[in-house]
């Protein structure tokens, strides 16, 4: 770990990271996890830095997780609620970014409904940009906390069989997970009804199946994605009950799997649609551990990217 | 910049004797082993902490609590160093409340590492007392900090570097003074 040096200003997606960089984030997160278990859950590493949470899409858990992570590093945090901001008055993303920067902000955490928005933002500001989910593109910190949780459960990622089940087409979590697991040496299968498998997903390293039993057989872990019935674009499946029958994870189905199979879900869960309550609250579920680990992982990311700006300031001198 | 080895100050045997003496000094000043805990500063201080604990056990029959502290997040030069230092885990799995904590490090130099360690330690609770044990004190303090137990006082110049090598990390036990050459 000593030899890997983090040089990136931003975290835009897992696609752009090397295996060593992913491992450095996981290693750093392990150290921060200890901090989150102390009585005083705070370290002064980002004292005097300012983090802005710029969320163009509603989010509670990711925003809270980033906010807690920044606060536990002693950074100051500002949450920008887009409904109340000048974006409603027609300001562009780049202008918003530059204005935030004029306020001497160090890190912008951005969630946007357009794929690639963080990439555009990162090119127009000197501050570090952390992607908290962009369109159907990537949600890198979710994938990092998923592999972190998996690694702490099973000890390693290399050689694992992991199946991602659910709405792959509209899922940035799926995409980031495929990249992360692939780079760390796991074999990834995605499983969903045909209409929810995006074209070309196998090109980024996932095996595709429409058969749940095939996806579960021999799997060391499953990551069950949320069916986003609230989105208008999801008309791909006739009924929730029908989906649960064919793709829902139940105790019966789990009993045929590997005994220690790890069940993950990025939340929020639709109980009785993606999985039954028995499974969600069962022994194999690590869903709440994922939430806990999210803070440590995001602390690690903020800590690592915060340095890039410093480095460039030094180069200027 | 390269380092040129100048003098060897400690070899395997003398390092062992030095640690043995520190262990005796620690025992001399306490009533019972239960009242103390050793906390080594990562990386090499942590290994020295374990060695001292083993020696205290050999002499007194009971082994004190041992922990390891990573001070990276408390460094006052985080905004100045050119590479973000790797953060290692802190391992203190006991309650430090009211305990007499003996910090252990390999080299005492400017005192800034110890300042960080003090900050880090009080985030774990309120120790009854904090003391400091170091293998080498090389002078050049920038803060009002001194050690309670010193293995060896070594006068050095600012151009020199004190390298402590431990078998756990470096494959052998020795302390050498090196000189920076361009």
Short mmCIF file of C-alpha atoms in Angstrom, two decimals, chain A residues 37-206:
data_model
loop_
_atom_site.label_atom_id
_atom_site.label_comp_id
_atom_site.label_asym_id
_atom_site.label_seq_id
_atom_site.Cartn_x
_atom_site.Cartn_y
_atom_site.Cartn_z
CA UNK A 37 -16.19 3.26 16.09
CA UNK A 38 -14.45 5.58 18.56
CA UNK A 39 -16.19 7.48 21.26
CA UNK A 40 -15.04 10.69 19.59
CA UNK A 41 -15.74 9.97 15.95
CA UNK A 42 -13.80 12.83 14.55
CA UNK A 43 -10.30 13.45 13.20
CA UNK A 44 -8.79 16.77 12.12
CA UNK A 45 -7.55 15.68 8.67
CA UNK A 46 -9.71 18.10 6.63
CA UNK A 47 -9.80 20.90 9.14
CA UNK A 48 -10.39 24.21 7.36
CA UNK A 49 -11.61 22.59 4.13
CA UNK A 50 -15.09 23.13 2.79
CA UNK A 51 -17.24 20.52 1.09
CA UNK A 52 -20.37 21.36 -0.89
CA UNK A 53 -23.06 18.76 -1.46
CA UNK A 54 -24.60 19.78 -4.78
CA UNK A 55 -27.60 17.53 -5.33
CA UNK A 56 -29.69 17.92 -8.46
CA UNK A 57 -31.63 14.77 -7.60
CA UNK A 58 -33.32 14.01 -4.33
CA UNK A 59 -31.25 11.80 -2.05
CA UNK A 60 -31.30 11.25 1.65
CA UNK A 61 -28.95 8.46 2.47
CA UNK A 62 -26.12 9.34 0.10
CA UNK A 63 -26.23 13.00 1.09
CA UNK A 64 -26.30 12.23 4.80
CA UNK A 65 -23.49 9.75 4.38
CA UNK A 66 -21.30 12.30 2.55
CA UNK A 67 -22.20 14.97 5.06
CA UNK A 68 -21.28 12.76 8.02
CA UNK A 69 -18.08 11.67 6.30
CA UNK A 70 -17.01 15.28 5.74
CA UNK A 71 -17.93 16.30 9.27
CA UNK A 72 -16.01 13.41 10.80
CA UNK A 73 -12.97 14.68 8.94
CA UNK A 74 -13.59 18.12 10.48
CA UNK A 75 -14.47 19.76 7.15
CA UNK A 76 -17.21 22.38 6.90
CA UNK A 77 -20.20 21.21 4.89
CA UNK A 78 -22.76 23.13 2.89
CA UNK A 79 -25.80 21.43 1.40
CA UNK A 80 -27.23 23.03 -1.70
CA UNK A 81 -30.83 22.07 -2.30
CA UNK A 82 -31.40 22.63 -5.96
CA UNK A 83 -35.11 23.37 -5.64
CA UNK A 84 -34.20 26.45 -3.66
CA UNK A 85 -31.21 27.53 -5.69
CA UNK A 86 -30.64 29.76 -8.69
CA UNK A 87 -30.62 26.73 -10.98
CA UNK A 88 -34.34 27.25 -11.04
CA UNK A 89 -33.59 30.64 -12.50
CA UNK A 90 -31.72 29.12 -15.41
CA UNK A 91 -28.12 28.96 -14.25
CA UNK A 92 -26.02 26.31 -16.01
CA UNK A 93 -24.10 23.59 -14.21
CA UNK A 94 -20.75 25.13 -15.14
CA UNK A 95 -21.79 28.57 -13.92
CA UNK A 96 -23.04 27.10 -10.68
CA UNK A 97 -19.74 25.29 -10.28
CA UNK A 98 -17.68 28.41 -10.94
CA UNK A 99 -19.73 30.41 -8.49
CA UNK A 100 -19.29 27.77 -5.84
CA UNK A 101 -15.60 27.84 -6.56
CA UNK A 102 -15.46 31.62 -6.22
CA UNK A 103 -16.49 30.94 -2.63
CA UNK A 104 -13.24 28.97 -2.21
CA UNK A 105 -14.78 25.55 -1.89
CA UNK A 106 -12.38 22.60 -1.86
CA UNK A 107 -14.56 19.64 -2.76
CA UNK A 108 -17.85 19.48 -4.67
CA UNK A 109 -19.92 16.34 -4.18
CA UNK A 110 -22.37 16.25 -7.05
CA UNK A 111 -25.40 14.17 -7.92
CA UNK A 112 -27.04 14.87 -11.25
CA UNK A 113 -29.71 13.28 -13.40
CA UNK A 114 -27.54 13.62 -16.52
CA UNK A 115 -24.83 11.05 -17.16
CA UNK A 116 -21.44 12.73 -17.38
CA UNK A 117 -22.41 15.91 -15.53
CA UNK A 118 -19.63 15.47 -12.91
CA UNK A 119 -17.10 15.04 -15.72
CA UNK A 120 -18.16 18.36 -17.27
CA UNK A 121 -18.07 20.06 -13.89
CA UNK A 122 -14.62 18.71 -13.05
CA UNK A 123 -13.15 20.20 -16.21
CA UNK A 124 -14.43 23.67 -15.43
CA UNK A 125 -13.45 23.97 -11.75
CA UNK A 126 -10.19 23.58 -9.86
CA UNK A 127 -11.99 22.11 -6.85
CA UNK A 128 -12.17 18.34 -6.50
CA UNK A 129 -15.36 16.77 -7.82
CA UNK A 130 -16.80 13.60 -6.32
CA UNK A 131 -19.54 11.85 -8.25
CA UNK A 132 -22.46 10.91 -5.97
CA UNK A 133 -24.41 9.38 -8.86
CA UNK A 134 -24.91 10.68 -12.39
CA UNK A 135 -27.84 9.54 -14.54
CA UNK A 136 -27.43 5.93 -15.56
CA UNK A 137 -23.68 6.26 -15.70
CA UNK A 138 -21.88 5.64 -12.39
CA UNK A 139 -22.28 5.78 -8.62
CA UNK A 140 -18.68 5.09 -7.64
CA UNK A 141 -18.89 5.43 -3.85
CA UNK A 142 -21.79 2.96 -3.74
CA UNK A 143 -19.72 0.39 -5.63
CA UNK A 144 -16.74 1.05 -3.37
CA UNK A 145 -18.80 0.51 -0.22
CA UNK A 146 -20.29 -2.64 -1.77
CA UNK A 147 -16.88 -4.17 -2.47
CA UNK A 148 -15.62 -2.95 0.91
CA UNK A 149 -18.50 -4.72 2.66
CA UNK A 150 -18.00 -7.83 0.57
CA UNK A 151 -14.29 -7.87 1.29
CA UNK A 152 -14.79 -7.50 5.03
CA UNK A 153 -17.32 -10.36 4.96
CA UNK A 154 -15.46 -12.83 2.76
CA UNK A 155 -11.86 -11.66 3.14
CA UNK A 156 -11.15 -11.17 -0.55
CA UNK A 157 -12.73 -10.22 -3.87
CA UNK A 158 -10.46 -12.10 -6.26
CA UNK A 159 -12.16 -15.16 -7.71
CA UNK A 160 -15.60 -14.50 -6.22
CA UNK A 161 -18.77 -15.06 -8.20
CA UNK A 162 -21.07 -12.09 -7.80
CA UNK A 163 -24.50 -11.68 -9.38
CA UNK A 164 -26.24 -8.35 -9.78
CA UNK A 165 -29.97 -8.82 -9.96
CA UNK A 166 -32.65 -6.32 -10.96
CA UNK A 167 -33.04 -3.24 -13.10
CA UNK A 168 -29.62 -3.16 -14.75
CA UNK A 169 -30.73 -0.80 -17.52
CA UNK A 170 -31.48 2.15 -15.29
CA UNK A 171 -28.80 1.48 -12.72
CA UNK A 172 -25.60 3.43 -12.20
CA UNK A 173 -24.97 1.20 -9.19
CA UNK A 174 -24.83 -1.85 -11.47
CA UNK A 175 -22.40 -0.19 -13.84
CA UNK A 176 -20.00 0.97 -11.10
CA UNK A 177 -20.20 -2.44 -9.44
CA UNK A 178 -19.38 -4.27 -12.66
CA UNK A 179 -16.28 -2.10 -13.10
CA UNK A 180 -15.16 -2.42 -9.49
CA UNK A 181 -15.72 -6.17 -9.15
CA UNK A 182 -14.17 -6.83 -12.55
CA UNK A 183 -11.05 -4.82 -11.76
CA UNK A 184 -10.64 -6.62 -8.44
CA UNK A 185 -10.87 -10.02 -10.11
CA UNK A 186 -14.43 -11.18 -9.42
CA UNK A 187 -16.68 -12.81 -12.04
CA UNK A 188 -19.84 -10.76 -12.49
CA UNK A 189 -23.21 -11.94 -13.77
CA UNK A 190 -26.12 -9.59 -14.32
CA UNK A 191 -29.62 -10.97 -14.16
CA UNK A 192 -32.88 -9.28 -15.13
CA UNK A 193 -35.81 -9.55 -17.50
CA UNK A 194 -34.68 -8.91 -21.05
CA UNK A 195 -36.11 -5.38 -21.20
CA UNK A 196 -34.04 -4.35 -18.20
CA UNK A 197 -30.67 -5.46 -19.60
CA UNK A 198 -28.98 -2.62 -21.47
CA UNK A 199 -27.34 -3.34 -24.78
CA UNK A 200 -23.60 -3.82 -24.64
CA UNK A 201 -23.38 -4.42 -20.88
CA UNK A 202 -21.31 -7.56 -21.53
CA UNK A 203 -18.65 -5.33 -23.11
CA UNK A 204 -17.74 -3.92 -19.70
CA UNK A 205 -17.22 -7.41 -18.36
CA UNK A 206 -20.51 -8.90 -17.18
#
